[in-house]
Coordinates of C-alpha atoms and ligand atoms in Angstrom, one line a residue:
M1 CA 37.4 3.7 10.0
K2 CA 35.2 0.7 9.6
V3 CA 31.7 1.6 8.3
L4 CA 28.8 -0.9 8.2
H5 CA 25.7 -0.1 6.1
V6 CA 22.4 -1.8 6.8
V7 CA 19.8 -1.9 4.0
G8 CA 16.7 -4.0 3.7
A9 CA 13.8 -2.6 1.7
R10 CA 13.5 -1.2 -1.8
P11 CA 13.7 2.5 -0.8
N12 CA 16.9 1.9 1.1
F13 CA 18.9 0.9 -1.9
M14 CA 18.9 4.2 -3.8
K15 CA 19.8 6.0 -0.6
A16 CA 22.7 3.8 0.3
A17 CA 24.2 3.5 -3.2
P18 CA 25.8 7.1 -3.4
V19 CA 26.9 7.0 0.3
Y20 CA 28.7 3.7 -0.2
R21 CA 30.4 5.1 -3.3
A22 CA 31.4 8.3 -1.6
I23 CA 32.8 6.5 1.4
A24 CA 34.7 4.1 -0.8
R25 CA 36.4 7.1 -2.4
S26 CA 37.5 8.2 1.1
G27 CA 39.2 4.9 1.5
H28 CA 37.4 3.6 4.6
E29 CA 36.7 -0.1 5.0
Q30 CA 33.0 -0.9 4.4
T31 CA 30.6 -3.8 5.0
L32 CA 27.1 -4.0 3.5
V33 CA 24.4 -5.9 5.3
H34 CA 21.1 -6.8 3.6
T35 CA 18.4 -7.8 6.1
G36 CA 16.2 -9.4 3.4
Q37 CA 13.1 -7.4 4.4
H38 CA 12.6 -7.2 0.6
Y39 CA 13.6 -10.4 -1.1
D40 CA 11.8 -10.7 -4.4
A41 CA 14.2 -10.2 -7.3
L42 CA 12.0 -7.3 -8.6
M43 CA 12.1 -5.6 -5.2
S44 CA 15.8 -6.1 -4.5
D45 CA 18.2 -7.8 -6.9
V46 CA 17.3 -5.6 -9.9
F47 CA 18.1 -2.5 -7.8
F48 CA 21.6 -3.7 -6.7
E49 CA 22.3 -4.3 -10.4
A50 CA 21.0 -1.1 -11.8
L51 CA 22.4 1.1 -9.0
E52 CA 25.8 -0.7 -9.3
I53 CA 25.9 -1.6 -5.6
P54 CA 28.2 -4.4 -4.7
A55 CA 26.6 -7.7 -3.5
P56 CA 25.9 -7.6 0.2
D57 CA 28.7 -9.0 2.5
E58 CA 26.1 -10.4 4.8
S59 CA 22.5 -11.4 4.1
L60 CA 20.2 -11.9 7.0
N61 CA 17.3 -13.4 4.9
V62 CA 14.6 -12.3 7.4
G63 CA 11.7 -12.2 4.8
S64 CA 8.2 -11.1 5.7
G65 CA 6.2 -11.2 8.9
S66 CA 4.2 -9.1 11.3
H67 CA 6.0 -5.9 12.4
A68 CA 7.1 -7.6 15.6
Q69 CA 8.2 -10.8 13.9
Q70 CA 10.1 -8.9 11.2
T71 CA 11.8 -6.4 13.6
A72 CA 12.7 -9.1 16.1
A73 CA 14.1 -11.4 13.4
I74 CA 16.3 -8.5 12.0
M75 CA 17.5 -7.8 15.6
S76 CA 18.5 -11.3 16.5
R77 CA 20.2 -12.0 13.2
F78 CA 22.0 -8.7 13.0
E79 CA 23.5 -8.9 16.5
P80 CA 26.1 -11.6 15.8
V81 CA 27.0 -10.0 12.5
L82 CA 27.6 -6.7 14.2
L83 CA 29.7 -8.4 16.9
A84 CA 31.7 -10.2 14.2
H85 CA 32.5 -7.0 12.2
R86 CA 32.9 -4.5 15.0
P87 CA 32.5 -1.4 12.9
D88 CA 33.2 2.1 14.2
I89 CA 29.9 3.3 12.9
V90 CA 26.7 1.8 11.4
L91 CA 24.7 3.7 8.8
V92 CA 21.0 3.2 8.6
Y93 CA 18.7 4.6 6.0
G94 CA 15.2 6.0 5.8
D95 CA 12.3 4.7 7.9
V96 CA 11.7 1.0 7.3
N97 CA 11.6 -1.8 9.9
S98 CA 15.2 -2.7 9.0
T99 CA 16.3 0.9 10.0
V100 CA 14.9 0.9 13.5
A101 CA 15.8 -2.8 14.2
A102 CA 19.5 -2.2 13.3
A103 CA 19.6 1.0 15.3
L104 CA 18.3 -0.7 18.4
V105 CA 20.9 -3.5 18.2
C106 CA 23.7 -0.9 17.8
S107 CA 22.5 1.2 20.7
K108 CA 22.5 -1.8 23.1
L109 CA 26.0 -2.7 22.0
G110 CA 27.3 0.8 22.2
V111 CA 28.1 1.0 18.5
R112 CA 27.7 4.5 17.0
I113 CA 24.8 5.0 14.6
A114 CA 24.4 7.5 11.8
H115 CA 20.9 8.0 10.4
V116 CA 20.7 9.0 6.8
E117 CA 17.4 10.9 6.0
A118 CA 16.8 11.9 9.6
G119 CA 14.3 14.3 11.0
L120 CA 11.3 13.7 8.6
R121 CA 8.0 13.7 10.4
S122 CA 4.4 13.1 9.2
F123 CA 3.2 13.7 12.8
D124 CA 0.9 10.6 12.2
R125 CA 1.8 7.9 14.6
T126 CA -0.6 5.4 12.9
M127 CA 2.1 5.1 10.2
P128 CA 4.6 2.4 11.1
E129 CA 7.3 4.5 9.4
E130 CA 6.7 7.5 11.8
I131 CA 7.4 5.2 14.8
N132 CA 10.6 4.0 13.0
R133 CA 11.7 7.6 12.3
L134 CA 11.1 8.8 15.9
L135 CA 12.9 5.9 17.5
T136 CA 15.8 5.8 15.1
D137 CA 16.5 9.5 15.5
Q138 CA 16.5 9.2 19.3
L139 CA 19.1 6.5 19.1
A140 CA 21.3 8.0 16.4
D141 CA 24.7 9.7 17.2
M142 CA 24.8 11.5 13.9
L143 CA 21.7 12.6 12.1
F144 CA 22.0 13.5 8.4
T145 CA 18.9 15.5 7.2
P146 CA 17.7 16.2 3.7
S147 CA 16.0 19.5 4.4
S148 CA 15.9 22.2 7.1
D149 CA 12.4 21.1 8.3
G150 CA 14.2 17.9 9.5
D151 CA 16.6 19.9 11.6
E152 CA 13.7 21.9 13.1
N153 CA 11.9 18.7 14.0
L154 CA 14.9 17.2 15.6
V155 CA 15.8 20.2 17.7
R156 CA 12.2 20.4 18.9
E157 CA 12.5 16.7 20.0
G158 CA 15.5 17.6 22.1
I159 CA 18.3 16.3 19.9
A160 CA 21.5 18.1 20.4
K161 CA 22.3 20.5 17.5
E162 CA 25.9 19.2 17.3
K163 CA 24.6 15.8 16.2
I164 CA 22.5 17.2 13.3
F165 CA 24.0 17.8 9.8
L166 CA 22.0 19.2 7.0
V167 CA 23.5 17.4 4.0
G168 CA 20.7 17.3 1.3
N169 CA 18.9 14.5 -0.3
V170 CA 20.9 11.3 -1.1
M171 CA 18.1 9.9 -3.2
I172 CA 18.4 12.8 -5.5
D173 CA 22.1 12.1 -5.8
T174 CA 21.1 8.7 -7.3
L175 CA 18.5 10.3 -9.5
I176 CA 21.0 12.8 -10.9
R177 CA 23.6 10.1 -11.6
F178 CA 21.2 7.7 -13.3
L179 CA 18.8 10.0 -15.2
P180 CA 20.8 10.1 -18.4
K181 CA 20.9 6.3 -18.4
A182 CA 17.1 6.2 -17.7
E183 CA 16.5 8.6 -20.6
Q184 CA 18.3 6.2 -22.9
L185 CA 15.8 3.5 -22.0
F186 CA 12.7 5.6 -22.5
P187 CA 12.1 5.1 -26.3
E188 CA 12.2 1.3 -25.9
L189 CA 9.9 1.4 -22.9
K190 CA 7.5 3.8 -24.7
E191 CA 7.2 1.3 -27.5
K192 CA 6.8 -1.7 -25.2
L193 CA 4.1 -0.1 -23.1
S194 CA 2.5 1.6 -26.2
L195 CA 2.7 5.0 -24.4
S196 CA 1.8 8.5 -25.6
G197 CA 0.4 10.7 -22.8
Y198 CA 0.1 8.7 -19.6
G199 CA 0.0 8.9 -15.8
L200 CA 1.9 6.7 -13.4
V201 CA 0.4 5.2 -10.3
T202 CA 1.9 3.5 -7.2
L203 CA 0.0 2.4 -4.1
H204 CA 1.3 0.3 -1.2
R205 CA 0.7 1.9 2.1
P206 CA -1.3 -0.3 4.5
S207 CA -3.7 2.6 5.2
N208 CA -4.6 2.6 1.4
V209 CA -4.3 -1.0 0.3
D210 CA -5.2 -3.2 3.2
D211 CA -9.0 -2.6 3.5
A212 CA -11.6 -3.1 0.8
A213 CA -13.5 0.0 1.9
T214 CA -10.5 2.2 1.1
F215 CA -8.8 0.4 -1.8
L216 CA -11.8 -0.5 -4.0
P217 CA -13.2 3.0 -4.3
M218 CA -9.6 4.2 -5.1
L219 CA -9.3 1.6 -7.8
K220 CA -12.7 2.6 -9.2
V221 CA -11.7 6.3 -9.5
L222 CA -8.4 5.4 -11.0
S223 CA -10.1 3.3 -13.6
E224 CA -12.4 6.2 -14.4
I225 CA -9.5 8.6 -14.8
S226 CA -7.7 6.1 -17.0
L227 CA -10.4 6.5 -19.6
Q228 CA -9.1 10.1 -20.2
L229 CA -5.5 9.5 -19.4
P230 CA -4.0 6.0 -19.7
L231 CA -2.5 5.0 -16.3
I232 CA 0.5 2.7 -15.8
F233 CA 0.3 1.0 -12.4
P234 CA 3.4 -1.1 -11.4
V235 CA 2.0 -3.0 -8.4
H236 CA 3.9 -3.6 -5.2
P237 CA 3.6 -7.3 -4.0
R238 CA 1.6 -6.2 -0.9
T239 CA -1.0 -4.8 -3.2
S240 CA -1.0 -7.4 -5.9
Q241 CA -1.2 -10.3 -3.4
R242 CA -4.3 -8.9 -1.8
W243 CA -6.2 -7.6 -4.9
A244 CA -5.1 -9.9 -7.7
A245 CA -8.7 -10.5 -9.0
E246 CA -9.8 -6.9 -8.6
L247 CA -6.7 -5.5 -10.4
K248 CA -7.3 -7.9 -13.3
Q249 CA -10.8 -6.5 -13.8
A250 CA -9.7 -2.8 -13.6
G251 CA -10.6 -0.5 -16.5
S252 CA -8.8 -1.1 -19.8
G253 CA -7.0 2.3 -19.5
L254 CA -5.3 1.1 -16.3
S255 CA -2.2 -1.1 -17.2
V256 CA -1.4 -3.2 -14.1
I257 CA 2.2 -4.4 -14.4
E258 CA 4.9 -5.9 -12.2
P259 CA 7.2 -3.7 -10.2
L260 CA 9.7 -1.9 -12.4
G261 CA 13.4 -1.5 -12.1
Y262 CA 14.9 1.8 -10.9
L263 CA 15.9 3.1 -14.4
E264 CA 12.6 2.2 -16.0
F265 CA 10.5 3.7 -13.2
L266 CA 12.7 6.9 -13.3
A267 CA 12.2 7.2 -17.0
L268 CA 8.4 6.8 -16.6
Q269 CA 8.3 9.4 -13.8
K270 CA 10.2 11.9 -15.9
H271 CA 7.8 11.7 -18.9
A272 CA 4.5 11.1 -17.1
R273 CA 1.9 13.9 -17.3
V274 CA 1.1 13.2 -13.7
V275 CA 2.1 10.7 -10.9
I276 CA -0.5 9.5 -8.4
T277 CA 1.2 7.8 -5.4
D278 CA 1.3 7.2 -1.7
S279 CA 5.1 6.7 -1.6
G280 CA 7.4 9.0 0.2
G281 CA 10.4 8.9 -2.1
I282 CA 8.3 9.4 -5.2
Q283 CA 7.1 12.8 -3.8
E284 CA 10.7 13.8 -3.8
E285 CA 11.7 12.4 -7.2
T286 CA 8.7 14.1 -8.9
T287 CA 9.6 17.4 -7.2
Y288 CA 13.1 17.2 -8.6
L289 CA 11.9 16.2 -12.1
G290 CA 9.1 18.8 -12.2
T291 CA 6.4 16.2 -12.7
P292 CA 3.1 17.0 -11.0
C293 CA 2.5 14.6 -8.1
L294 CA -0.9 13.9 -6.5
T295 CA -0.4 12.1 -3.1
L296 CA -3.1 9.9 -1.8
R297 CA -2.4 10.6 1.8
E298 CA -3.7 13.1 4.4
N299 CA -0.1 14.1 5.4
T300 CA 3.5 14.0 4.3
E301 CA 6.8 13.8 6.1
R302 CA 8.2 15.7 3.2
P303 CA 6.5 19.1 3.3
I304 CA 9.3 20.6 1.2
T305 CA 7.8 18.8 -1.8
I306 CA 4.7 20.9 -1.4
T307 CA 6.4 24.3 -0.6
H308 CA 9.2 23.9 -3.1
G309 CA 7.9 21.2 -5.4
T310 CA 5.1 19.8 -7.5
N311 CA 3.4 17.7 -4.8
Q312 CA -0.2 18.1 -3.7
L313 CA -2.0 16.2 -0.9
I314 CA -5.2 14.6 -2.0
G315 CA -6.2 12.4 0.8
R316 CA -9.3 10.5 -0.3
D317 CA -11.0 13.5 -1.9
W318 CA -11.8 12.1 -5.3
E319 CA -13.0 15.4 -6.7
K320 CA -9.7 16.9 -5.7
L321 CA -8.0 14.0 -7.5
R322 CA -9.9 14.5 -10.7
K323 CA -9.2 18.3 -10.5
G324 CA -5.5 17.6 -9.9
V325 CA -5.3 15.4 -13.0
R326 CA -7.1 18.0 -15.1
A327 CA -4.7 20.7 -13.9
A328 CA -1.7 18.5 -14.6
L329 CA -2.9 17.9 -18.1
N330 CA -3.0 21.7 -18.7
D331 CA 0.3 22.2 -16.9
D332 CA 3.1 23.8 -18.9
R333 CA 5.6 22.1 -16.5
A334 CA 7.6 25.2 -15.8
R335 CA 10.7 23.8 -14.1
K336 CA 10.9 24.9 -10.4
T337 CA 14.2 25.2 -8.6
P338 CA 14.9 22.1 -6.6
P339 CA 15.1 22.5 -2.8
P340 CA 18.4 23.6 -1.4
L341 CA 21.2 21.0 -1.4
W342 CA 19.3 18.6 -3.6
D343 CA 22.2 18.9 -5.9
G344 CA 23.8 15.4 -6.3
M345 CA 26.4 16.1 -3.6
A346 CA 24.7 15.0 -0.4
A347 CA 26.6 11.7 -0.1
E348 CA 29.9 13.5 -0.6
R349 CA 29.0 15.7 2.3
I350 CA 28.2 12.7 4.5
A351 CA 31.5 11.1 3.6
A352 CA 33.4 14.3 4.4
I353 CA 31.6 14.7 7.8
L354 CA 32.3 11.0 8.7
S355 CA 36.0 11.3 7.8
Q356 CA 36.2 14.6 9.8
S357 CA 34.6 12.9 12.8
V358 CA 37.3 10.2 13.0
R359 CA 40.0 12.8 12.9
Q360 CA 38.6 14.7 15.8
Ligands
UD1_1 C1 8.1 -1.4 3.3 C2 8.3 -0.3 4.3 C3 7.7 1.0 3.7 C4 8.2 1.3 2.3 C5 8.0 0.0 1.5 C6 8.6 0.2 0.1 C7 8.2 -0.8 6.7 C8 7.4 -0.8 7.9 N1 7.6 -0.5 5.6 O1 6.7 -1.7 3.2 O2 8.0 2.1 4.6 O3 7.6 2.4 1.8 O4 8.7 -1.1 2.1 O5 8.4 -0.8 -0.7 O6 9.4 -1.2 6.8 N2 6.5 -8.8 -0.1 C9 6.8 -9.6 -1.1 N3 8.1 -9.6 -1.5 C10 9.1 -8.8 -1.1 C11 8.7 -7.9 0.0 C12 7.4 -7.9 0.5 O7 6.0 -10.4 -1.6 O8 10.2 -8.8 -1.5 C13 5.1 -8.7 0.4 C14 4.9 -9.7 1.5 O9 3.6 -10.2 1.4 C15 4.9 -8.8 2.8 C16 4.4 -7.5 2.2 O10 4.8 -7.4 0.9 O11 4.3 -9.3 3.9 C17 4.8 -6.3 3.0 O12 6.2 -6.2 3.0 P1 7.0 -5.4 4.2 O13 8.4 -5.5 4.0 O14 6.4 -5.9 5.5 O15 6.4 -3.9 4.0 P2 6.2 -3.1 2.7 O16 4.7 -2.9 2.5 O17 7.0 -3.6 1.6

């Protein structure tokens, strides 16, 4: 079997890494395509290195643009690559523009598509990722879900049950594999960033960082919190480009730094007193690690991180945020059981199902 993987943005890399490794062990031929949606070294190269992913066989170098420009550029550059490689199946990951763009190209050329991390829904169609999820799942031939809510969403949308496979969370496969290595880095990191008790912040969603009326009050309340609990804020390029001056003037307890590598960020998540974020993947990682997570969004496509994990939706309720931080500081961090199948074996299950599907 010839398998082609498409990755493009930072959160794709930790999902594709274990799947690539598991399929390699099954002996199938593999091609890795990087769309170039994320291109800065700190958003891309450092992840390939840390996650031990081989260099891409094909780089589409699409770069940034409006949604239409970026999606269209991926489609037109991916089509000839797909035609040249003629894979039996294309694996797409998560919910970024690269995911839906590649799926559309495959579906028009009649190439089978497998979607890893299928079925997640925020039910908020103002999120670009929700549109990407809905469309990719409609186009996919095999849908690998991380949790049973994903299966329920897909069945409700009319996807045939035979196409859906509950395999668990591939991002947690990566976390389990690399946590010991991340832990080794922590003492040095602690010294470099002069850490004792600290919180960790990430913000990059357009709905939070694009408008002054939303972002500036958020920054103000974070600065205020940082007087009680120092906050480390590795800033996504989208946020740093827009708010360079404001971030420079943020309170002294708020350390604004460049994006971190996978291992460094994982170590910081593990040891943080609390994580404040609008990311999807971080809600899952903190759930696994048992670190309290306060999500600055009104909804989540990962409800299992609330029912089984440490996540709490804060929206823009600053009193709730302050309360959440206070509660986290008093938390004894009793380790909860991770959600079912978040056990480090999700990619193995995917590889086994793919191998089985060729034999049929
Ligand atoms: C994308 C995903 C989002 C994911 C996030 C993780 C979509 C619709 N969004 O958002 O789901 O959570 O990645 O990081 O696919 N930029 C750089 N260097 C880079 C990449 C981006 O400077 O390497 C800047 C550019 O100004 C660019 C902006 O960030 O215009 C946004 O990049 P883009 O890929 O459009 O979306 P993200 O916000 O990164």
